[in-house]
PDB file of C-alpha atoms in Angstrom:
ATOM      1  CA  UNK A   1     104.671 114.960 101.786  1.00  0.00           C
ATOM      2  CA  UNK A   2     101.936 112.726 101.228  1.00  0.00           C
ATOM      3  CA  UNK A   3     101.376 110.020 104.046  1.00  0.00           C
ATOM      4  CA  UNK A   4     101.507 106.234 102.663  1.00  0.00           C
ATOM      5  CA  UNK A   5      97.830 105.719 102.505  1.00  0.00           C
ATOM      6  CA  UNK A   6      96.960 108.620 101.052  1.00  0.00           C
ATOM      7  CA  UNK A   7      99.723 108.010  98.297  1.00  0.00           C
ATOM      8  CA  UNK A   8      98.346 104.441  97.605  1.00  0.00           C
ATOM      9  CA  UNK A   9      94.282 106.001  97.530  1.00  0.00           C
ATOM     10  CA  UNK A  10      95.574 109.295  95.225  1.00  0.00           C
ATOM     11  CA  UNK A  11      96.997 106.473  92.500  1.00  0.00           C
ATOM     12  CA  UNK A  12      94.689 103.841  92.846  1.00  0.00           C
ATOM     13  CA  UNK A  13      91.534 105.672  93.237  1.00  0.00           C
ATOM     14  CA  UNK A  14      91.808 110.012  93.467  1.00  0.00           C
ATOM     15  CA  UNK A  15      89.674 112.145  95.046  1.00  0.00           C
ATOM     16  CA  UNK A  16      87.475 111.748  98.023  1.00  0.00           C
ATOM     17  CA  UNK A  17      89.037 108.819  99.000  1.00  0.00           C
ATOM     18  CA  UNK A  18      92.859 109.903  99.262  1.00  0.00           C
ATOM     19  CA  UNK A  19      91.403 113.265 100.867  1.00  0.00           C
ATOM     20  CA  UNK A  20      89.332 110.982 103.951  1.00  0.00           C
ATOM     21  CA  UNK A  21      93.216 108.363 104.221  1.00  0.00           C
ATOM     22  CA  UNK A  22      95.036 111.665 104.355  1.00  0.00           C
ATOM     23  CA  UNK A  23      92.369 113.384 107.148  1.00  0.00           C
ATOM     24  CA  UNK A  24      92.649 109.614 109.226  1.00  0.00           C
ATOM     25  CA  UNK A  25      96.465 109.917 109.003  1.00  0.00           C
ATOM     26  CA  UNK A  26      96.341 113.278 110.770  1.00  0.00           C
ATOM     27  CA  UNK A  27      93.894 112.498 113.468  1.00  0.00           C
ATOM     28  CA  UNK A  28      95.996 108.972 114.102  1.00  0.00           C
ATOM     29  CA  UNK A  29      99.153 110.768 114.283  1.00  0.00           C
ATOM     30  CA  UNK A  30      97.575 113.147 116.960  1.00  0.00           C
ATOM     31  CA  UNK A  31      96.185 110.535 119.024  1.00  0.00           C
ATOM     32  CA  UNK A  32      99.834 108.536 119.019  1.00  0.00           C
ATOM     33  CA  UNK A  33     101.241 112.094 119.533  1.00  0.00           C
ATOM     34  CA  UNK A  34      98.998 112.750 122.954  1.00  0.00           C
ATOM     35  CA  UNK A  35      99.244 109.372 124.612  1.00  0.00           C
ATOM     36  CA  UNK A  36     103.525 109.954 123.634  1.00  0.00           C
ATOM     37  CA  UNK A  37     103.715 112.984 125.928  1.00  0.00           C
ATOM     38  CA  UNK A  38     101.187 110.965 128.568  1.00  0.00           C
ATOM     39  CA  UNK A  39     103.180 107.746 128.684  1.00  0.00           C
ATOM     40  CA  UNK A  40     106.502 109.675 128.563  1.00  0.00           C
ATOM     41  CA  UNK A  41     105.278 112.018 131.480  1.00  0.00           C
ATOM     42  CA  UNK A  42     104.157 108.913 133.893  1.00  0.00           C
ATOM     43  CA  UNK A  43     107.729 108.144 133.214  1.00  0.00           C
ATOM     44  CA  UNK A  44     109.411 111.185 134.750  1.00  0.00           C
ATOM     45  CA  UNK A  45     110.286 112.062 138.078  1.00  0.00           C
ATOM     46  CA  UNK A  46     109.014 115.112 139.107  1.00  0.00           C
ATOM     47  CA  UNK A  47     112.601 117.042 140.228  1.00  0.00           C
ATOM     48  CA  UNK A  48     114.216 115.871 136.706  1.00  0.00           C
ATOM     49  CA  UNK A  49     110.811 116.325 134.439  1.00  0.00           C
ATOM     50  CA  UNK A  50     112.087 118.637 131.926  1.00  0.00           C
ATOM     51  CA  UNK A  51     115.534 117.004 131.447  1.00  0.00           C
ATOM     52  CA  UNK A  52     113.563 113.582 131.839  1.00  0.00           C
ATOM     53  CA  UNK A  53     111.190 114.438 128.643  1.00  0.00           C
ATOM     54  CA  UNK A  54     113.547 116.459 126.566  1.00  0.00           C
ATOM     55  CA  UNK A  55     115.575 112.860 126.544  1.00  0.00           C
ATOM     56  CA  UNK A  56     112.971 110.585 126.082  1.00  0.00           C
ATOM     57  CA  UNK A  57     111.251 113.157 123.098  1.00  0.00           C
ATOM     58  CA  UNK A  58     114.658 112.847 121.339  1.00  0.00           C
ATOM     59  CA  UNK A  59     114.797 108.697 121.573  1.00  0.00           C
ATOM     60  CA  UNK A  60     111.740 108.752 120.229  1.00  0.00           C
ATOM     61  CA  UNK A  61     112.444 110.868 117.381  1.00  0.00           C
ATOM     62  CA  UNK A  62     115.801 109.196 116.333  1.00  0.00           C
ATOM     63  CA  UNK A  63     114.204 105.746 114.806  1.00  0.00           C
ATOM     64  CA  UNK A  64     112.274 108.022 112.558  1.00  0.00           C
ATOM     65  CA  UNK A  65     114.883 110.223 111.677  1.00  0.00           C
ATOM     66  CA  UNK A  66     117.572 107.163 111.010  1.00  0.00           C
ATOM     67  CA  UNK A  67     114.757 105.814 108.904  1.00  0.00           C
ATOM     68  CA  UNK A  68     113.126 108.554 107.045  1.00  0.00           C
ATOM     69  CA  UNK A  69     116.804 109.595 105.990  1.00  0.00           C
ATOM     70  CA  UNK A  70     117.141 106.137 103.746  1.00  0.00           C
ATOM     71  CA  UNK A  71     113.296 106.204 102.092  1.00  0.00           C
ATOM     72  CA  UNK A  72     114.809 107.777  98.998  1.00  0.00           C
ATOM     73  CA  UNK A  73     117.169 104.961  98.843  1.00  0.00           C
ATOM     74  CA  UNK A  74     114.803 102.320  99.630  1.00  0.00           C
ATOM     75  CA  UNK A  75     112.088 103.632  96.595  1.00  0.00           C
ATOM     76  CA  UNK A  76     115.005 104.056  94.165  1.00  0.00           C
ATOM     77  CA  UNK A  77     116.183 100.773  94.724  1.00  0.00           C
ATOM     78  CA  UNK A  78     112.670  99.133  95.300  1.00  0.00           C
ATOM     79  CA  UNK A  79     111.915 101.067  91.696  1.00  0.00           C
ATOM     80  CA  UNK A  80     114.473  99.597  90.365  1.00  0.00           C
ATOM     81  CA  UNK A  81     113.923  95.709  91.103  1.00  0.00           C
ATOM     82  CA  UNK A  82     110.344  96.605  90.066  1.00  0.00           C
ATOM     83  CA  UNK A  83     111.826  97.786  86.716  1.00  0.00           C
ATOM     84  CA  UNK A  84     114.390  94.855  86.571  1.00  0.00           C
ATOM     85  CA  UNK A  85     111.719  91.749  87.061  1.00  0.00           C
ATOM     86  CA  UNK A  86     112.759  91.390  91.224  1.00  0.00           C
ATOM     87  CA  UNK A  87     109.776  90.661  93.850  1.00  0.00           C
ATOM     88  CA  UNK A  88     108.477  94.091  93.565  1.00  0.00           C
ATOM     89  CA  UNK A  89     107.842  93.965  89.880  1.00  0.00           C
ATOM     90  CA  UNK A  90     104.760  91.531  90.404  1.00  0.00           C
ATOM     91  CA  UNK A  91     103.224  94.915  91.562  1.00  0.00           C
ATOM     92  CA  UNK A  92     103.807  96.972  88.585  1.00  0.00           C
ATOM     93  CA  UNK A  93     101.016  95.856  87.038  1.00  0.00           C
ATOM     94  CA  UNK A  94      98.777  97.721  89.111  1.00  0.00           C
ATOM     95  CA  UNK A  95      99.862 100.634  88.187  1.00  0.00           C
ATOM     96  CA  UNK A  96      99.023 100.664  84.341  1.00  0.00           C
ATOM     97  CA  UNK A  97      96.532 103.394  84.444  1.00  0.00           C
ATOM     98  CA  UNK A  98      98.592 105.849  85.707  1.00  0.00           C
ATOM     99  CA  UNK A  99      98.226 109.928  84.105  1.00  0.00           C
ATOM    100  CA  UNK A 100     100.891 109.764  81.897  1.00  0.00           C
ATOM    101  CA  UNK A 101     102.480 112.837  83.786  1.00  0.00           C
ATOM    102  CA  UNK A 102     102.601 110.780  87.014  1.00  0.00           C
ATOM    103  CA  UNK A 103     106.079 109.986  88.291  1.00  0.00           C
ATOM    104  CA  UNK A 104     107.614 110.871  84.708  1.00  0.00           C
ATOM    105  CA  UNK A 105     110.355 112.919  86.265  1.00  0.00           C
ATOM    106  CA  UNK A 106     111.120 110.768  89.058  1.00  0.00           C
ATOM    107  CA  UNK A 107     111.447 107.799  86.679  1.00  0.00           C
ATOM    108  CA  UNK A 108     113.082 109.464  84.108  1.00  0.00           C
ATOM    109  CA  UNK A 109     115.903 110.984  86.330  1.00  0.00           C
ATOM    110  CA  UNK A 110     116.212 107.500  87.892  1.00  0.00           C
ATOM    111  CA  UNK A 111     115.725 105.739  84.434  1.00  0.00           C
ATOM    112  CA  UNK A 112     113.084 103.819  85.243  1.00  0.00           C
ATOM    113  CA  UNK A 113     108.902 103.640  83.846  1.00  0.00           C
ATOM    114  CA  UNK A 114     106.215 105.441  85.593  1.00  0.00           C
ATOM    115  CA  UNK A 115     105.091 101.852  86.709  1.00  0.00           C
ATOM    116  CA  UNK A 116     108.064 100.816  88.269  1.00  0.00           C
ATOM    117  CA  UNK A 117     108.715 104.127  90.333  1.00  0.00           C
ATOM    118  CA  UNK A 118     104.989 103.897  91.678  1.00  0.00           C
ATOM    119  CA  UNK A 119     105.498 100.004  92.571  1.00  0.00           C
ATOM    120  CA  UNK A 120     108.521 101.649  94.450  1.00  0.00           C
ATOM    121  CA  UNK A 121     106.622 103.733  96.545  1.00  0.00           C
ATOM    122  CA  UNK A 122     103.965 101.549  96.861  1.00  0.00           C
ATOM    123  CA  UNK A 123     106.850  98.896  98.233  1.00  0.00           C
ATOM    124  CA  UNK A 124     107.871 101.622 100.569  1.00  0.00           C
ATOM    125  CA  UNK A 125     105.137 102.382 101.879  1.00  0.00           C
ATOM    126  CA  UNK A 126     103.830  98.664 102.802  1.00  0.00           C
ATOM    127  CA  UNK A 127     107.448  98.476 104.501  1.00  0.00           C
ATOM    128  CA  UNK A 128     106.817 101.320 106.845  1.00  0.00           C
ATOM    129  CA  UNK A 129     102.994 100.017 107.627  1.00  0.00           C
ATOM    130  CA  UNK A 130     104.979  96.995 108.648  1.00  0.00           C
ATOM    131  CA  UNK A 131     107.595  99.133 110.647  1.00  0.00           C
ATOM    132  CA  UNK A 132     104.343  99.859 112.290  1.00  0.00           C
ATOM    133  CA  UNK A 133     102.478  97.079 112.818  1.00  0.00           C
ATOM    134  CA  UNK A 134     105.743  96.103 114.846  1.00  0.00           C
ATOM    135  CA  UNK A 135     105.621  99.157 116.997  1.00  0.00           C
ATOM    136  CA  UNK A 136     101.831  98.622 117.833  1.00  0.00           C
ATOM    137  CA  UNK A 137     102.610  94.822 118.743  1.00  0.00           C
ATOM    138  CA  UNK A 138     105.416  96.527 120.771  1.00  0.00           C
ATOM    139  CA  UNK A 139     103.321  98.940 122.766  1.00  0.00           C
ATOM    140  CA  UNK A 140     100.466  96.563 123.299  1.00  0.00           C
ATOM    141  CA  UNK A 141     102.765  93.541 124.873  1.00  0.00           C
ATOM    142  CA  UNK A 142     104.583  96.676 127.408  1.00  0.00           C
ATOM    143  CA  UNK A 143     100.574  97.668 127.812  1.00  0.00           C
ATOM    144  CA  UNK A 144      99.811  93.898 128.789  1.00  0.00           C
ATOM    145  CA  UNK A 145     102.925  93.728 131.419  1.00  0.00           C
ATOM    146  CA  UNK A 146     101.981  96.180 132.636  1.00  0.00           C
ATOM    147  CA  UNK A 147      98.133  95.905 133.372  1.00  0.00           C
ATOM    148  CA  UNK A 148      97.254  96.424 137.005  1.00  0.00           C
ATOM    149  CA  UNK A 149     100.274  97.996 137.741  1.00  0.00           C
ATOM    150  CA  UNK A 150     101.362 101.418 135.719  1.00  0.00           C
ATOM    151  CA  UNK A 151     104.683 102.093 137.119  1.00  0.00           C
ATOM    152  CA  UNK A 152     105.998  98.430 136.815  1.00  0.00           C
ATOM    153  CA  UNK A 153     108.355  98.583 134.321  1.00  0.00           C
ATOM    154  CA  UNK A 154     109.670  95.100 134.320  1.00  0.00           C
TER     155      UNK A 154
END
């Protein structure tokens, strides 16, 4: 799939700009990848390390899973209140110039305009830059308990 910000930069503006989001994606998700395995391997001890990471790789995985398997149901729905006059509909209107081909299935099947299933999206994918805004705030208050003293953990 598309990541969020390249989504939003393909329908409001295509080309370079969706290719240079999508490019910034990968090399975030690399760098949040790498300092994962770094933090989670200061937290192992050295006689349990592979039972240790295996364990702490899988919590880490399960938010996103739990999550990622309801973002169908959160753009249908969000796609419909857009299409229905709810909160999200007050950002249809950005979404007037679409190709006439964009989202035309997607709506169709779900009975909804073009408009409305890109507002969807669009509401998705500001709810998961929130989800992670709160996991940066997260990691940088652990970071400041932390300063001076790595292996404190409380």
């Amino acid at each position: 799939g598309i990541p969020g910000g390249a989504f939003l930069a393909r329908v409001l503006h295509p080309h370079r700009l969706a290719h240079q989001v999508g490019q910034i994606s990968g090399i975030a998700g690399g760098i949040a990848g790498t300092a994962l395995i770094a933090y989670l391997s200061s937290l192992t001890a050295t006689g349990f390390t592979a039972s240790q990471y295996a364990l702490f790789t899988s919590l880490y995985a399960l938010p996103g899973t739990l999550i990622s398997s309801q973002s169908g149901r959160i753009v249908e729905t969000s796609a419909r209140a857009a299409e229905h006059g709810g909160a999200i509909s007050l950002i249809k209107g950005l979404f007037t110039q679409l190709p006439s081909e964009s989202f035309a299935a997607a709506g169709a099947k779900l009975g909804v305009s073009a408009q409305a299933m890109a507002a969807g999206y669009a509401a998705f994918f500001f709810y998961t830059f929130l989800m992670g805004l709160l996991g940066v705030g997260l990691s940088l208050r652990v970071a400041h308990r932390m300063k001076g003293n790595p292996l404190r953990f409380a």
